[in-house]
Short mmCIF file of C-alpha atoms and ligand atoms in Angstrom, two decimals:
data_model
loop_
_atom_site.label_atom_id
_atom_site.label_comp_id
_atom_site.label_asym_id
_atom_site.label_seq_id
_atom_site.Cartn_x
_atom_site.Cartn_y
_atom_site.Cartn_z
CA UNK V 16 16.02 -8.34 -33.11
CA UNK V 17 17.00 -11.47 -31.13
CA UNK V 18 14.83 -12.38 -28.13
CA UNK V 19 16.27 -11.51 -24.72
CA UNK V 20 15.73 -13.63 -21.58
CA UNK V 21 12.73 -11.68 -20.44
CA UNK V 22 11.04 -11.96 -23.81
CA UNK V 23 11.09 -15.73 -23.63
CA UNK V 24 8.49 -15.63 -20.85
CA UNK V 25 5.01 -16.36 -22.24
CA UNK V 26 3.38 -13.70 -20.10
CA UNK V 27 5.65 -10.97 -21.38
CA UNK V 28 5.50 -11.89 -25.03
CA UNK V 29 2.56 -9.74 -26.02
CA UNK V 30 3.82 -6.70 -24.17
CA UNK V 31 7.31 -6.83 -25.62
CA UNK V 32 6.03 -6.51 -29.13
CA UNK V 33 5.51 -2.84 -28.37
CA UNK V 34 9.04 -2.23 -27.07
CA UNK V 35 10.30 -1.14 -30.46
CA UNK V 36 8.25 2.02 -30.03
CA UNK V 37 10.91 3.01 -27.48
CA UNK V 38 10.10 5.51 -24.75
CA UNK V 39 6.64 6.02 -26.26
CA UNK V 40 5.82 2.41 -25.32
CA UNK V 41 6.90 3.07 -21.70
CA UNK V 42 4.65 6.13 -21.67
CA UNK V 43 1.66 4.25 -23.03
CA UNK V 44 2.07 0.99 -21.09
CA UNK V 45 3.12 2.44 -17.75
CA UNK V 46 3.28 6.21 -17.25
CA UNK V 47 0.00 7.32 -18.88
CA UNK V 48 -1.79 4.37 -17.30
CA UNK V 49 -0.81 5.80 -13.90
CA UNK V 50 1.20 2.71 -12.96
CA UNK V 51 4.66 4.27 -12.52
CA UNK V 52 5.97 3.83 -8.97
CA UNK V 53 8.87 6.23 -9.53
CA UNK V 54 11.54 3.60 -8.89
CA UNK V 55 13.97 5.19 -11.40
CA UNK V 56 15.11 1.94 -12.99
CA UNK V 57 14.27 3.05 -16.53
CA UNK V 58 16.61 6.03 -16.05
CA UNK V 59 19.55 3.75 -15.17
CA UNK V 60 18.77 1.22 -17.91
CA UNK V 61 18.70 3.73 -20.77
CA UNK V 62 21.93 3.28 -22.75
CA UNK V 63 21.59 6.77 -24.25
CA UNK V 64 20.99 8.50 -20.89
CA UNK V 65 18.01 10.29 -22.33
CA UNK V 66 15.52 9.64 -19.54
CA UNK V 67 15.25 12.41 -16.97
CA UNK V 68 13.10 12.27 -13.85
CA UNK V 69 10.87 14.84 -12.18
CA UNK V 70 8.24 12.86 -10.28
CA UNK V 71 7.84 10.82 -13.50
CA UNK V 72 10.34 9.73 -16.16
CA UNK V 73 10.64 12.15 -19.07
CA UNK V 74 12.42 11.91 -22.40
CA UNK V 75 15.17 14.55 -22.51
CA UNK V 76 17.06 13.52 -25.65
CA UNK V 77 16.92 11.32 -28.72
CA UNK V 78 15.46 7.87 -28.09
CA UNK V 79 16.92 5.06 -30.21
CA UNK V 80 13.94 2.76 -29.58
CA UNK V 81 16.00 0.01 -27.92
CA UNK V 82 13.07 -0.77 -25.63
CA UNK V 83 15.19 -1.42 -22.53
CA UNK V 84 13.23 1.06 -20.41
CA UNK V 85 9.98 -0.84 -20.95
CA UNK V 86 11.62 -4.23 -20.50
CA UNK V 87 13.24 -3.48 -17.14
CA UNK V 88 10.29 -1.54 -15.71
CA UNK V 89 8.74 -3.44 -12.78
CA UNK V 90 5.36 -1.97 -13.64
CA UNK V 91 5.32 -3.24 -17.24
CA UNK V 92 5.60 -6.90 -16.32
CA UNK V 93 6.19 -8.56 -12.95
CA UNK V 94 4.89 -12.08 -12.32
CA UNK V 95 5.24 -11.82 -8.55
CA UNK V 96 4.62 -15.43 -7.50
CA UNK V 97 7.02 -16.71 -10.17
CA UNK V 98 9.60 -14.13 -9.14
CA UNK V 99 9.27 -15.11 -5.47
CA UNK V 100 9.81 -18.76 -6.43
CA UNK V 101 12.91 -17.80 -8.39
CA UNK V 102 14.22 -15.65 -5.52
CA UNK V 103 13.52 -17.89 -2.51
CA UNK V 104 12.35 -21.23 -3.88
CA UNK V 105 8.77 -20.82 -2.61
CA UNK V 106 5.87 -18.38 -2.75
CA UNK V 107 3.76 -18.54 0.42
CA UNK V 108 1.65 -15.39 -0.15
CA UNK V 109 0.79 -12.96 2.69
CA UNK V 110 3.89 -11.20 3.99
CA UNK V 111 6.12 -13.42 1.87
CA UNK V 112 8.97 -15.78 2.73
CA UNK V 113 10.06 -15.44 6.36
CA UNK V 114 13.24 -16.85 7.89
CA UNK V 115 12.76 -14.87 11.10
CA UNK V 116 11.03 -11.77 12.53
CA UNK V 117 12.56 -9.61 15.23
CA UNK V 118 11.93 -6.50 17.21
CA UNK V 119 15.30 -4.74 17.03
CA UNK V 120 16.76 -1.95 19.11
CA UNK V 121 19.78 -0.29 17.58
CA UNK V 122 22.51 1.95 18.92
CA UNK V 123 22.27 4.24 15.91
CA UNK V 124 19.75 7.04 15.78
CA UNK V 125 17.35 7.15 12.85
CA UNK V 126 13.72 6.63 11.87
CA UNK V 127 12.11 4.07 14.21
CA UNK V 128 15.31 3.04 15.90
CA UNK V 129 17.95 3.57 13.23
CA UNK V 130 18.29 -0.09 12.34
CA UNK V 131 18.86 0.45 8.61
CA UNK V 132 21.75 2.83 9.34
CA UNK V 133 23.33 0.29 11.73
CA UNK V 134 22.85 -2.56 9.27
CA UNK V 135 24.45 -0.71 6.35
CA UNK V 136 27.39 0.55 8.41
CA UNK V 137 28.01 -2.94 9.81
CA UNK V 138 27.87 -4.60 6.39
CA UNK V 139 30.16 -1.94 4.91
CA UNK V 140 32.68 -2.32 7.75
CA UNK V 141 32.73 -6.10 7.36
CA UNK V 142 33.14 -5.89 3.58
CA UNK V 143 29.78 -7.60 2.97
CA UNK V 144 28.79 -4.59 0.85
CA UNK V 145 30.90 -1.95 -0.87
CA UNK V 146 28.20 0.69 -1.06
CA UNK V 147 24.51 1.35 -0.68
CA UNK V 148 21.82 2.99 -2.77
CA UNK V 149 19.95 5.26 -0.38
CA UNK V 150 18.04 8.50 -0.51
CA UNK V 151 19.28 11.69 1.07
CA UNK V 152 17.77 15.17 1.23
CA UNK V 153 18.48 17.51 -1.66
CA UNK V 154 20.71 20.28 -0.26
CA UNK V 155 18.90 22.76 -2.54
CA UNK V 156 15.33 21.83 -1.57
CA UNK V 157 14.13 20.99 1.94
CA UNK V 158 12.86 17.40 2.30
CA UNK V 159 13.20 16.66 -1.40
CA UNK V 160 14.64 13.14 -1.63
CA UNK V 161 17.67 12.60 -3.82
CA UNK V 162 19.05 9.14 -4.66
CA UNK V 163 22.64 8.59 -3.61
CA UNK V 164 25.32 5.91 -3.84
CA UNK V 165 26.78 5.97 -0.31
CA UNK V 166 30.20 4.40 0.11
CA UNK V 167 31.17 5.58 3.61
CA UNK V 168 29.65 5.37 7.10
CA UNK V 169 29.32 9.15 7.07
CA UNK V 170 27.28 9.11 3.86
CA UNK V 171 25.10 6.32 5.22
CA UNK V 172 24.44 8.28 8.41
CA UNK V 173 23.53 11.38 6.37
CA UNK V 174 20.80 9.40 4.61
CA UNK V 175 19.00 8.24 7.80
CA UNK V 176 15.24 8.89 8.05
CA UNK V 177 12.13 8.62 5.88
CA UNK V 178 11.05 11.28 3.39
CA UNK V 179 7.48 10.45 2.24
CA UNK V 180 7.90 11.59 -1.32
CA UNK V 181 9.18 9.83 -4.42
CA UNK V 182 12.89 9.08 -4.62
CA UNK V 183 13.92 7.29 -7.84
CA UNK V 184 16.60 5.33 -5.99
CA UNK V 185 17.31 2.84 -8.78
CA UNK V 186 18.27 5.67 -11.15
CA UNK V 187 21.77 5.65 -9.61
CA UNK V 188 22.47 1.97 -10.33
CA UNK V 189 24.44 2.82 -13.47
CA UNK V 190 26.53 5.30 -11.48
CA UNK V 191 27.25 2.54 -8.93
CA UNK V 192 28.24 0.16 -11.71
CA UNK V 193 30.47 2.78 -13.33
CA UNK V 194 32.15 3.32 -9.95
CA UNK V 195 33.09 -0.37 -10.04
CA UNK V 196 30.90 -1.38 -7.09
CA UNK V 197 30.03 -5.06 -7.00
CA UNK V 198 28.35 -5.65 -3.64
CA UNK V 199 25.74 -2.99 -3.42
CA UNK V 200 22.89 -2.83 -0.91
CA UNK V 201 19.73 -1.35 -2.39
CA UNK V 202 17.55 0.36 0.19
CA UNK V 203 14.08 1.42 -0.81
CA UNK V 204 10.37 0.89 -0.66
CA UNK V 205 8.93 -2.41 -1.90
CA UNK V 206 8.57 -1.02 -5.43
CA UNK V 207 12.33 -0.33 -5.59
CA UNK V 208 13.00 -3.88 -4.47
CA UNK V 209 10.60 -5.16 -7.17
CA UNK V 210 12.86 -3.48 -9.74
CA UNK V 211 16.04 -4.94 -8.23
CA UNK V 212 14.52 -8.45 -8.17
CA UNK V 213 13.24 -8.15 -11.72
CA UNK V 214 16.69 -7.09 -12.93
CA UNK V 215 18.20 -10.21 -11.39
CA UNK V 216 15.73 -12.81 -12.57
CA UNK V 217 14.59 -11.34 -15.89
CA UNK V 218 17.84 -9.86 -17.20
CA UNK V 219 17.76 -7.67 -20.27
CA UNK V 220 20.84 -8.05 -22.40
CA UNK V 221 22.46 -4.67 -22.93
CA UNK V 222 20.92 -3.23 -19.75
CA UNK V 223 22.87 -5.39 -17.29
CA UNK V 224 22.76 -3.81 -13.86
CA UNK V 225 21.84 -6.70 -11.56
CA UNK V 226 25.41 -7.86 -11.01
CA UNK V 227 26.16 -4.84 -8.82
CA UNK V 228 23.42 -5.69 -6.29
CA UNK V 229 24.12 -8.09 -3.44
CA UNK V 230 21.58 -7.16 -0.74
CA UNK V 231 18.16 -5.55 -0.66
CA UNK V 232 16.58 -3.73 2.26
CA UNK V 233 12.93 -2.81 2.02
CA UNK V 234 11.21 -0.22 4.16
CA UNK V 235 7.55 -0.97 4.95
CA UNK V 236 5.37 1.28 2.84
CA UNK V 237 1.67 2.05 2.94
CA UNK V 238 1.70 4.76 0.28
CA UNK V 239 3.79 7.68 -0.92
CA UNK V 240 3.33 11.25 -2.10
CA UNK V 241 4.66 13.46 -4.84
CA UNK V 242 6.94 16.27 -3.66
CA UNK V 243 4.47 19.09 -4.46
CA UNK V 244 2.39 17.80 -1.50
CA UNK V 245 5.13 19.01 0.83
CA UNK V 246 5.25 22.39 -0.87
CA UNK V 247 1.51 22.91 -1.39
CA UNK V 248 0.09 21.42 1.81
CA UNK V 249 2.79 21.51 4.46
CA UNK V 250 4.50 24.70 3.44
CA UNK V 251 1.80 26.91 1.86
CA UNK V 252 -1.40 25.65 3.55
CA UNK V 253 -0.15 24.58 6.99
CA UNK V 254 2.58 27.21 7.21
CA UNK V 255 5.27 24.69 8.15
CA UNK V 256 8.84 25.77 7.49
CA UNK V 257 10.18 22.66 5.76
CA UNK V 258 13.75 23.68 6.50
CA UNK V 259 12.98 23.35 10.23
CA UNK V 260 11.23 19.98 10.03
CA UNK V 261 13.27 17.35 11.87
CA UNK V 262 11.19 14.24 11.16
CA UNK V 263 8.08 12.97 9.38
CA UNK V 264 6.18 9.78 10.09
CA UNK V 265 2.97 8.09 9.06
CA UNK V 266 1.05 6.72 12.04
CA UNK V 267 -2.51 5.45 11.72
CA UNK V 268 -4.57 7.96 9.77
CA UNK V 269 -2.07 10.83 10.06
CA UNK V 270 1.12 12.19 8.60
CA UNK V 271 3.05 13.48 11.60
CA UNK V 272 5.39 16.39 11.01
CA UNK V 273 7.87 17.34 13.72
CA UNK V 274 9.27 20.87 13.92
CA UNK V 275 11.51 21.06 16.97
CA UNK V 276 9.37 19.85 19.90
CA UNK V 277 6.08 20.51 18.20
CA UNK V 278 4.13 17.80 16.37
CA UNK V 279 1.63 18.61 13.64
CA UNK V 280 -0.92 16.05 12.48
CA UNK V 281 -2.09 16.09 8.87
CA UNK V 282 -4.96 13.75 8.08
CA UNK V 283 -3.92 11.38 5.30
CA UNK V 284 -7.36 11.71 3.71
CA UNK V 285 -6.73 15.45 3.29
CA UNK V 286 -3.58 14.86 1.24
CA UNK V 287 -4.88 11.89 -0.78
CA UNK V 288 -4.90 14.01 -3.94
CA UNK V 289 -1.10 14.12 -3.75
CA UNK V 290 -0.68 10.38 -3.38
CA UNK V 291 1.50 8.91 -6.08
CA UNK V 292 -0.90 7.42 -8.61
CA UNK V 293 1.20 4.26 -9.03
CA UNK V 294 0.82 3.53 -5.29
CA UNK V 295 -2.85 2.71 -5.76
CA UNK V 296 -2.15 -0.60 -7.44
CA UNK V 297 0.72 -1.49 -5.08
CA UNK V 298 -0.05 -4.74 -3.25
CA UNK V 299 3.09 -5.10 -1.16
CA UNK V 300 3.53 -3.58 2.31
CA UNK V 301 6.77 -5.24 3.40
CA UNK V 302 8.75 -5.92 0.20
CA UNK V 303 8.34 -9.58 -0.76
CA UNK V 304 11.65 -9.78 -2.63
CA UNK V 305 13.88 -8.11 -0.05
CA UNK V 306 16.53 -9.79 2.10
CA UNK V 307 15.62 -7.49 5.00
CA UNK V 308 12.23 -5.77 5.46
CA UNK V 309 12.13 -3.05 8.10
CA UNK V 310 9.48 -0.81 9.65
CA UNK V 311 8.02 0.44 12.88
CA UNK V 312 4.64 -1.29 13.16
CA UNK V 313 4.23 -3.87 15.93
CA UNK V 314 7.43 -2.84 17.72
CA UNK V 315 7.79 -0.43 20.67
CA UNK V 316 8.87 3.18 20.05
CA UNK V 317 12.54 3.58 19.04
CA UNK V 318 12.64 -0.05 17.86
CA UNK V 319 12.20 -1.62 14.42
CA UNK V 320 10.34 -4.67 13.26
CA UNK V 321 12.73 -6.59 11.01
CA UNK V 322 11.81 -9.50 8.75
CA UNK V 323 14.71 -11.54 7.40
CA UNK V 324 13.90 -13.71 4.40
CA UNK V 325 17.16 -15.65 4.00
CA UNK V 326 19.57 -17.55 6.25
CA UNK V 327 22.37 -15.11 5.27
CA UNK V 328 20.28 -12.13 6.37
CA UNK V 329 19.46 -13.87 9.67
CA UNK V 330 23.18 -14.47 10.22
CA UNK V 331 23.94 -10.79 9.69
CA UNK V 332 21.48 -9.93 12.48
CA UNK V 333 23.02 -12.47 14.84
CA UNK V 334 26.52 -11.14 14.06
CA UNK V 335 25.36 -7.59 14.79
CA UNK V 336 23.90 -8.77 18.08
CA UNK V 337 27.17 -10.50 19.00
CA UNK V 338 29.05 -7.25 18.45
CA UNK V 339 26.62 -5.41 20.71
CA UNK V 340 25.27 -3.18 17.92
CA UNK V 341 21.65 -4.24 18.31
CA UNK V 342 19.33 -5.93 20.80
CA UNK V 343 17.19 -8.66 19.24
CA UNK V 344 13.86 -10.02 20.40
CA UNK V 345 12.39 -12.75 18.24
CA UNK V 346 8.68 -12.34 17.53
CA UNK V 347 6.12 -14.47 15.70
CA UNK V 348 3.32 -14.00 13.17
CA UNK V 349 0.85 -13.54 16.06
CA UNK V 350 2.89 -10.57 17.32
CA UNK V 351 2.32 -8.76 14.02
CA UNK V 352 -1.37 -7.77 14.00
CA UNK V 353 -0.83 -4.34 12.41
CA UNK V 354 1.64 -5.61 9.81
CA UNK V 355 -0.73 -8.42 8.78
CA UNK V 356 -3.67 -6.04 8.64
CA UNK V 357 -1.81 -3.47 6.51
CA UNK V 358 -0.59 -6.22 4.18
CA UNK V 359 -4.18 -7.33 3.63
CA UNK V 360 -5.51 -3.77 3.22
CA UNK V 361 -2.91 -3.05 0.52
CA UNK V 362 -3.68 -6.26 -1.32
CA UNK V 363 -7.42 -5.63 -1.31
CA UNK V 364 -7.03 -2.05 -2.49
CA UNK V 365 -4.61 -3.06 -5.24
CA UNK V 366 -6.98 -5.75 -6.49
CA UNK V 367 -9.85 -3.27 -6.57
CA UNK V 368 -7.78 -0.65 -8.40
CA UNK V 369 -6.43 -3.20 -10.88
CA UNK V 370 -9.96 -4.40 -11.61
CA UNK V 371 -11.00 -0.78 -12.23
CA UNK V 372 -8.14 -0.36 -14.71
CA UNK V 373 -9.09 -3.56 -16.55
CA UNK V 374 -12.73 -2.40 -16.59
CA UNK V 375 -11.83 1.03 -17.93
CA UNK V 376 -9.83 -0.52 -20.77
CA UNK V 377 -12.55 -2.95 -21.87
CA UNK V 378 -14.50 -2.14 -25.03
CA UNK V 379 -17.89 -0.59 -24.23
CA UNK V 380 -20.23 -3.66 -24.32
CA UNK V 381 -17.86 -5.74 -22.19
CA UNK V 382 -17.50 -2.86 -19.75
CA UNK V 383 -21.19 -3.15 -18.89
CA UNK V 384 -20.96 -6.93 -18.58
CA UNK V 385 -18.17 -6.54 -16.04
CA UNK V 386 -20.20 -4.12 -13.96
S1 SF4 T 11 15.95 2.95 -22.91
FE1 SF4 T 11 16.35 5.04 -23.68
S2 SF4 T 11 16.92 4.81 -25.82
FE2 SF4 T 11 16.01 2.87 -25.16
S3 SF4 T 11 13.84 3.03 -25.70
FE3 SF4 T 11 14.01 3.76 -23.62
S4 SF4 T 11 14.33 5.98 -23.78
FE4 SF4 T 11 14.72 5.10 -25.79
S1 SF4 T 12 8.04 2.25 -12.51
FE1 SF4 T 12 10.24 2.70 -12.48
S2 SF4 T 12 11.04 1.82 -14.37
FE2 SF4 T 12 8.82 1.95 -14.58
S3 SF4 T 12 8.44 3.89 -15.61
FE3 SF4 T 12 8.31 4.28 -13.42
S4 SF4 T 12 10.36 4.94 -12.82
FE4 SF4 T 12 10.55 3.95 -14.82
S1 SF4 T 13 2.99 2.25 -1.96
FE1 SF4 T 13 4.07 0.81 -3.28
S2 SF4 T 13 4.43 1.95 -5.17
FE2 SF4 T 13 3.98 3.43 -3.58
S3 SF4 T 13 5.98 4.01 -2.78
FE3 SF4 T 13 5.16 2.40 -1.47
S4 SF4 T 13 6.02 0.52 -2.31
FE4 SF4 T 13 6.25 2.11 -3.88
#
């Protein structure tokens, strides 16, 4: 088999030797090692469409051992500093490359000010994108996220809000490509954006999906949960009717669940067992490879903190301001104490978890040396 672009990287060479084991290699290198973030990219990259997804990827048909799923997976190989250099031309560490940071108030309603909804609608209207990968709620199951290719303002509006359980957003990239979309915005958590950036800079021949993506929007993320948390804890234990929940939010040490006017606080430590395992080694709070990174920390209520990492993204914000769609207030690194703290906490935790994985995989005598 001829070497593909990604295989030519020295770092990846050893890993790719196992790709010919097909889906089994993805299971052994990523899924069984509890590294899977649930991004869904392997689902879209499979030429046979034999990868299904229920919290984790699953083989649902005959695998032809092409190895694409392992090669595209952002948790099999992702040299982050190198990728940041390739994406932006520099790799400063911390919260990543920053062209500007703003506190943004938007006219649209949505989580923490509705900025993402406004941004997508504006870009769609101006022809800067022709669709967006978002997550919406499954009509069959309350608060279960479902990836969606939105191509109208109405569909974008229907996807507003955060869900706090895994949505394999990148699984719909092939659908977007098949629809003929060429300027797609990918909205997701930093791990989704990792996958989109990897696709672009480490292309895998035969699994070409990067050409559909033109913009990435990352939503700040501390950690995520598997859907059974909502059913087991919120519904069965706390007696919350998920169908009546209007909003969820993570603030400080709590998951806040809003049912009409009432707010219920669930301590994050009490639902830790339902945290997605792959989140433990996640070292990115803002989304280092995104064009736009958006969240609520360090901005007043009903506003968003928005990091733009490129001149083009900064221009989009200015154009939105000119049209009266948003109010912008420029802020600096010193105005971001919570964001900087959370970035550092995630990095430290990821390093600790990664070291534990390395330790657990060492042969016995070396294991003791490490400790
Ligand atoms: S991409 Fe699909 S066919 Fe190829 S190795 Fe993975 S599961 Fe098998
Ligand atoms: S991290 Fe993404 S690409 Fe990798 S196994 Fe999980 S869902 Fe698939
Ligand atoms: S913590 Fe990381 S891996 Fe988990 S959902 Fe957030 S960005 Fe993805």
